[in-house]
Short mmCIF file of C-alpha atoms (C1' of nucleotides) in Angstrom, two decimals:
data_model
loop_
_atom_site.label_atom_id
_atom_site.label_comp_id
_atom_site.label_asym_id
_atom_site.label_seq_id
_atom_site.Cartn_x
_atom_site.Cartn_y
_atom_site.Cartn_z
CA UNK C 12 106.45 75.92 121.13
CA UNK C 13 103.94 78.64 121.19
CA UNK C 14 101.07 75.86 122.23
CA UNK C 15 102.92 74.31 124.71
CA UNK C 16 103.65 77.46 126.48
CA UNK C 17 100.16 78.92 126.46
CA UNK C 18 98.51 75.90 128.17
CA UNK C 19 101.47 75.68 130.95
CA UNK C 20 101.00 79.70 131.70
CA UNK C 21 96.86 78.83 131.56
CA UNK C 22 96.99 75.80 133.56
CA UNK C 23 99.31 77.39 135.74
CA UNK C 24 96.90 80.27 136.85
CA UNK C 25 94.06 77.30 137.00
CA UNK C 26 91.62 79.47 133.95
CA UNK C 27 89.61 77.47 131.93
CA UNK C 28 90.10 77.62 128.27
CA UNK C 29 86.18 79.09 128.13
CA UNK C 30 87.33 82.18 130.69
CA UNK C 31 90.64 82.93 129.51
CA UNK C 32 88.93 83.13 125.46
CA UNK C 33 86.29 85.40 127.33
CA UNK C 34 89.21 87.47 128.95
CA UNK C 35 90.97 87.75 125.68
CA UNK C 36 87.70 88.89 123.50
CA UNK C 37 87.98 86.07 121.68
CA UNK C 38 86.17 82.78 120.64
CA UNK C 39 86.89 79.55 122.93
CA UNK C 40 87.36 77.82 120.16
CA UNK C 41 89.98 80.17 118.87
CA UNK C 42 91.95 79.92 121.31
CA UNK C 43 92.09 76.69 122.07
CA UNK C 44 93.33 76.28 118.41
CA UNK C 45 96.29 78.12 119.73
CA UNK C 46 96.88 75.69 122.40
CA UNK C 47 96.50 72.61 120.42
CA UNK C 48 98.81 74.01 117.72
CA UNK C 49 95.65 73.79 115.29
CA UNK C 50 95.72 77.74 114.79
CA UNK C 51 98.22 80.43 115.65
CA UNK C 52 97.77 83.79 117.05
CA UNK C 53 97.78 87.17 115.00
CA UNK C 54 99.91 89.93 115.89
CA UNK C 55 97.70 91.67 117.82
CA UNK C 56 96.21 88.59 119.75
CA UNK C 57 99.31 87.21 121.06
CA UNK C 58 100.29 90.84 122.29
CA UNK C 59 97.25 90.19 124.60
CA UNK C 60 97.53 87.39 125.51
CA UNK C 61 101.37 88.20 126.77
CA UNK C 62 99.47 91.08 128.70
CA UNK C 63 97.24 88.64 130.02
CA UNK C 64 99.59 86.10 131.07
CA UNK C 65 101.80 89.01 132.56
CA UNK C 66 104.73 87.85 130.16
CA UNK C 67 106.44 88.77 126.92
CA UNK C 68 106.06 87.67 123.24
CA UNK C 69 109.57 86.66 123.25
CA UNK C 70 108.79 84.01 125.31
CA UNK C 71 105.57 83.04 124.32
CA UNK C 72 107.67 82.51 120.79
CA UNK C 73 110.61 80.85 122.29
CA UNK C 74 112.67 83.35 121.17
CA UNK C 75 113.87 83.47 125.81
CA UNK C 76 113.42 80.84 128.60
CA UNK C 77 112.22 83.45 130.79
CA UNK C 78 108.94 83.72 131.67
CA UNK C 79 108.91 86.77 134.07
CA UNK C 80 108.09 89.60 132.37
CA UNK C 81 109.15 91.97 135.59
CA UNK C 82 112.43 90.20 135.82
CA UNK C 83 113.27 90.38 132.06
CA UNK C 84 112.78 93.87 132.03
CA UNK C 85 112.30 96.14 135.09
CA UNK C 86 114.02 94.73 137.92
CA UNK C 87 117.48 93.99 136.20
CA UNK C 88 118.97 97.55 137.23
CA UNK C 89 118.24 97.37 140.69
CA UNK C 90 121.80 98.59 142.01
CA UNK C 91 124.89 99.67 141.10
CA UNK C 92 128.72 100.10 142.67
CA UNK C 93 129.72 102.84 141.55
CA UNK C 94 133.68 102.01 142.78
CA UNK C 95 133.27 98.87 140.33
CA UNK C 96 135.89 98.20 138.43
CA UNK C 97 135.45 98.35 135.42
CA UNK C 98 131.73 99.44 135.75
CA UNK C 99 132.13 101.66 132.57
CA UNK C 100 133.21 99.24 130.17
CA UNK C 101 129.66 97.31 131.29
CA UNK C 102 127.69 100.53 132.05
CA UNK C 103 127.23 103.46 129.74
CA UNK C 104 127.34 106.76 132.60
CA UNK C 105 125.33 109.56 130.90
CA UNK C 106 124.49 113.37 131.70
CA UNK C 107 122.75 115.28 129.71
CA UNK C 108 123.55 112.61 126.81
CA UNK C 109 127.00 112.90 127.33
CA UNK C 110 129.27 109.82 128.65
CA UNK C 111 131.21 110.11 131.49
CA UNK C 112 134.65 109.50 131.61
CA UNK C 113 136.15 107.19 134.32
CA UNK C 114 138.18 110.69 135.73
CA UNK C 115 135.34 112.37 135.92
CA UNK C 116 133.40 108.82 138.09
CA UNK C 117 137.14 109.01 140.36
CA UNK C 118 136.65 112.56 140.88
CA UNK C 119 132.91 112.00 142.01
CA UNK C 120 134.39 108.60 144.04
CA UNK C 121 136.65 110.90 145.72
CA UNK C 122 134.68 113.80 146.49
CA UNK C 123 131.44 111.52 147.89
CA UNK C 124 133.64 109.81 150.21
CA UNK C 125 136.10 113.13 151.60
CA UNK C 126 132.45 114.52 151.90
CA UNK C 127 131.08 111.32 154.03
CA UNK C 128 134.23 111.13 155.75
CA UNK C 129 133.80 115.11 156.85
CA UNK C 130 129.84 114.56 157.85
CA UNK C 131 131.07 111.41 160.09
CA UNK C 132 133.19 113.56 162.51
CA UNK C 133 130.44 116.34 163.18
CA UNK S 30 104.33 100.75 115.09
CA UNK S 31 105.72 97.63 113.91
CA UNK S 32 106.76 99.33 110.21
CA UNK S 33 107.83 102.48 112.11
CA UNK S 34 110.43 100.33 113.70
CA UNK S 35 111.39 98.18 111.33
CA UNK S 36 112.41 101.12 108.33
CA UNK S 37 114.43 102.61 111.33
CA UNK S 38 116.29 99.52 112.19
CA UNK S 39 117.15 98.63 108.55
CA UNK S 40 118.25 102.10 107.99
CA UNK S 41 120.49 102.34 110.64
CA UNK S 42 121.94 99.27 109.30
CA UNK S 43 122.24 101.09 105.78
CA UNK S 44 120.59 98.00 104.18
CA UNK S 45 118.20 97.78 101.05
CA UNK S 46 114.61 96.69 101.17
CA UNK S 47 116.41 93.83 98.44
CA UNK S 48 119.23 93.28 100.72
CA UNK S 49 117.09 92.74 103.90
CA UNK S 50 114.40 90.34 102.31
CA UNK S 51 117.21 88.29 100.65
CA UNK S 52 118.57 87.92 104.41
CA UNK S 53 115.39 86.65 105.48
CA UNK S 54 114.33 84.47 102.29
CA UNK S 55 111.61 86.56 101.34
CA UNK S 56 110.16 88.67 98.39
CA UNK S 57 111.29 92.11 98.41
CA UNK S 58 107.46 93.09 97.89
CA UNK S 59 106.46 91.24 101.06
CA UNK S 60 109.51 92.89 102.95
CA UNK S 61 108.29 96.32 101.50
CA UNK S 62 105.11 95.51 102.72
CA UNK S 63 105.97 95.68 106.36
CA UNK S 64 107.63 98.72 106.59
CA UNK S 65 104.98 100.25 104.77
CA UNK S 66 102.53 98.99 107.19
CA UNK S 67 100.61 97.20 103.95
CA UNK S 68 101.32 93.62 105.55
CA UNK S 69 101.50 92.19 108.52
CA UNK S 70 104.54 89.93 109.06
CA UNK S 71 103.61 86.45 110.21
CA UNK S 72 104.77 84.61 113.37
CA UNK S 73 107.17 83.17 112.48
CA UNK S 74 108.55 85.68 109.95
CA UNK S 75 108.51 88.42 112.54
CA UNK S 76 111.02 85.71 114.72
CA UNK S 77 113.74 85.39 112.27
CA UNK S 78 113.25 89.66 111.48
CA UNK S 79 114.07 90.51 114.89
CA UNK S 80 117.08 87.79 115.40
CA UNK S 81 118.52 89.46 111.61
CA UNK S 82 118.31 92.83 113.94
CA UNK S 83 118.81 91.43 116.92
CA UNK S 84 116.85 92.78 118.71
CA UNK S 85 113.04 91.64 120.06
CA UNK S 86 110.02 90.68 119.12
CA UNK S 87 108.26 92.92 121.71
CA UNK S 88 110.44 95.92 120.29
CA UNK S 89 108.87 94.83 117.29
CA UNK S 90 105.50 95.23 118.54
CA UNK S 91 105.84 97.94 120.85
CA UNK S 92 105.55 96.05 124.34
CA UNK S 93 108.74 97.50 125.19
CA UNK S 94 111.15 100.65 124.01
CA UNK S 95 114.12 99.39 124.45
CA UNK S 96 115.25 98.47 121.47
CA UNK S 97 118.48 96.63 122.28
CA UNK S 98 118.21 92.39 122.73
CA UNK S 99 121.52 92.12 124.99
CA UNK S 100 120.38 95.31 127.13
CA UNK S 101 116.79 93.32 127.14
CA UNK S 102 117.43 90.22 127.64
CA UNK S 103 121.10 90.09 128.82
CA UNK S 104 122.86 92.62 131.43
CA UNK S 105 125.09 93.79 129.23
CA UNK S 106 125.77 97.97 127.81
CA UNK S 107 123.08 99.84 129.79
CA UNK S 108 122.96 103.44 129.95
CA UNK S 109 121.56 105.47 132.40
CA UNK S 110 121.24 108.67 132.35
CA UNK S 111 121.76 110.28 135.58
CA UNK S 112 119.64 113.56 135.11
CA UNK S 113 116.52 111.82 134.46
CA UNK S 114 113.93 112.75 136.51
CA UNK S 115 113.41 109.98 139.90
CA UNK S 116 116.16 108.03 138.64
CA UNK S 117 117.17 106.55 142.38
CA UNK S 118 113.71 105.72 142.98
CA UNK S 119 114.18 102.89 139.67
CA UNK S 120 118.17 102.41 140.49
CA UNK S 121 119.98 102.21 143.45
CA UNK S 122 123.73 104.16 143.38
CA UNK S 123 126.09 102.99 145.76
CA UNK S 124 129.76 104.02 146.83
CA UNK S 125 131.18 101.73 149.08
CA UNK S 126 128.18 100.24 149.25
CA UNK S 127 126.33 103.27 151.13
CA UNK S 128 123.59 104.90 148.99
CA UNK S 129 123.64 107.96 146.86
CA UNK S 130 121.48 110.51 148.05
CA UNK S 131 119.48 112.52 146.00
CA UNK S 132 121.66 115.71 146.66
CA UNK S 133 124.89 114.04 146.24
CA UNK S 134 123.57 113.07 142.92
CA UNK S 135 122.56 116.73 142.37
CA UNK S 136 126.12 118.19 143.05
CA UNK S 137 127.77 115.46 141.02
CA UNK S 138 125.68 116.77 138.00
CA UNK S 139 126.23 120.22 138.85
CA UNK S 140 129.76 120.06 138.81
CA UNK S 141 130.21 117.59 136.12
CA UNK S 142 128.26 120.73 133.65
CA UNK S 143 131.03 123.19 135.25
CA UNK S 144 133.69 120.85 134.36
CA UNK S 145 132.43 120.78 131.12
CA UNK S 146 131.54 124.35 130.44
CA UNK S 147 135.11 125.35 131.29
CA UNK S 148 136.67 122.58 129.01
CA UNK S 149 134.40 124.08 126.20
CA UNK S 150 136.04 127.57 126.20
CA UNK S 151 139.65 126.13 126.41
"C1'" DT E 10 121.31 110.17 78.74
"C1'" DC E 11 120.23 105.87 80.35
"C1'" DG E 12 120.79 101.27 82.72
"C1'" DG E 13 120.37 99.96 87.36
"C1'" DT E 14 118.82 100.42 91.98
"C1'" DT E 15 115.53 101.87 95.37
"C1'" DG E 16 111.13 102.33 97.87
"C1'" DG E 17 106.53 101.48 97.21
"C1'" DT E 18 101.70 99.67 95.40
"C1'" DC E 19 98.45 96.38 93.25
"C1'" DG E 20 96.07 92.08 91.76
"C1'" DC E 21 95.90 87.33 92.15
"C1'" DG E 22 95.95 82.79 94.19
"C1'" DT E 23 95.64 80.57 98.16
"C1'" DA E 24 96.91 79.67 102.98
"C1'" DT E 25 94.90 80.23 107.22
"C1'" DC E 26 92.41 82.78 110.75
"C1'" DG E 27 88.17 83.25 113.69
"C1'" DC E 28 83.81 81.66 114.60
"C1'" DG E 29 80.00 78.50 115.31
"C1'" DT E 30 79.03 73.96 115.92
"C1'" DA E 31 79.41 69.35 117.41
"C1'" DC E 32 80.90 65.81 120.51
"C1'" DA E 33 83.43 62.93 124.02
"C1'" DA E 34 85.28 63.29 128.60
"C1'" DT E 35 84.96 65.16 133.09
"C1'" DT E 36 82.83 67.18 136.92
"C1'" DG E 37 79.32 68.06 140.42
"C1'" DA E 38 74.96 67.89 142.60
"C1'" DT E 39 70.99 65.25 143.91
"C1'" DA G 15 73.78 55.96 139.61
"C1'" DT G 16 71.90 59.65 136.90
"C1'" DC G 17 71.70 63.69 134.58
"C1'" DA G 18 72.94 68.48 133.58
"C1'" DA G 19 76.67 71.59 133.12
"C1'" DT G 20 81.35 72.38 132.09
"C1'" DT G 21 85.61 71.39 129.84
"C1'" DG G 22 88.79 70.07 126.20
"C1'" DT G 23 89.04 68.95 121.33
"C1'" DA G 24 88.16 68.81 116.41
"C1'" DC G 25 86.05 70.24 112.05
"C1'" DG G 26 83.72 72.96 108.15
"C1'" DC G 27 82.83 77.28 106.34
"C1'" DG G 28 83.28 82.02 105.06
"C1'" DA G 29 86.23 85.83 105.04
"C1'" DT G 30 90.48 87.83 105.86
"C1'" DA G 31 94.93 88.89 104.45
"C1'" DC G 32 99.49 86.92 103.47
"C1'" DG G 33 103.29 86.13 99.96
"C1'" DC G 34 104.59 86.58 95.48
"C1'" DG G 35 105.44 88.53 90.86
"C1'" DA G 36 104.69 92.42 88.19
"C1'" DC G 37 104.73 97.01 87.85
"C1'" DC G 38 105.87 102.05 88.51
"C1'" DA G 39 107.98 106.65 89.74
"C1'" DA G 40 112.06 108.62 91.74
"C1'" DC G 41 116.76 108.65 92.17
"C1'" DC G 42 121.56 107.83 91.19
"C1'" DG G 43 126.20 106.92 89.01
"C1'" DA G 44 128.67 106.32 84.89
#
DNA sequence: TCGGTTGGTCGCGTATCGCGTACAATTGAT
DNA sequence: ATCAATTGTACGCGATACGCGACCAACCGA
């Protein structure tokens, strides 16, 4: 799994197994073991060479099918309805480390949009 | 790293170093070993200890903080606090689909601690 | 008090990791 | 076509360190 993954990501960014070994720290022969299947990565090696191929161990192990290391874990909030029903039973609401209820969201709801409604007229 | 997290996990869980490396078909000593930061886990090992947790091998190894899989990996439970600091600049808030500003976030907070602090006394 | 459980360390045997080396296949320049 | 350089692949060797059983001190419940 691991070996078939690493030579897709390599081939994919068109690196020679010589440069990405030299980009790594690491013999060429080394690596290459890891894409062959002959030899597999320490710990600390294939944490690098996820930061190298801008992806995540996970998927380097098979443990996801998603390669995209942004998408998997930065861009998923991007926005949020707050008028959503249900949002709370999907989104945990904190301040200061307390959860907010769904009166206390209404109240907000309500107060955002008499306040937008006021601001429109003026 | 990798130990730190691991003795947390397992102790939130309330589970034994016996318990745990019975779960994963392992010696207690080599279990032990982990958490201790004596032994490394291998590959594979380190798979089947973060599906028992469920959580991910980057948690594991400290590529990432968040520590839940289905937050990671899925969409599911977030939680966002809404004092942290530049919070709309990472998520956008929308009511009716018109963004939050800054200042309407502000207020909300404000009078969400009033709210609170009155409740407190009662 | 004491049997049982827990977290932790150590020594041993051995699996395997990383490197250098070697070699066929491929490429590129003349 | 020829030859040198590069690339992908495989192997042997030495050293690392993994997994296990054994062991130990501390702690607990009966």
């Amino acid at each position: 799994m691991i070996s078939k993954r690493l030579s897709e990501l390599r081939k994919r960014k068109k690196w020679s197994l010589q440069y990405t070994a030299d980009q790594l720290g690491i013999a060429k022969s080394t690596y290459a073991g890891y894409e062959s299947g002959y030899r597999q990565p320490s710990l600390e090696a294939i944490k690098e060479i996820a930061s190298l191929f801008e992806t995540s161990v996970d998927y380097l192990l098979g443990m996801v099918d998603n390669s995209s290391f942004e998408l998997e874990h930065k861009d998923k909030m991007k926005s949020l309805e707050l008028t959503e029903k249900d949002l709370l039973a999907k989104v945990r609401l904190t301040i200061d480390g307390k959860s907010l209820s769904q009166d206390e969201l209404n109240q907000f709801i309500a107060f955002i949009r008499v306040k937008r409604e006021v601001e429109a007229k003026r």
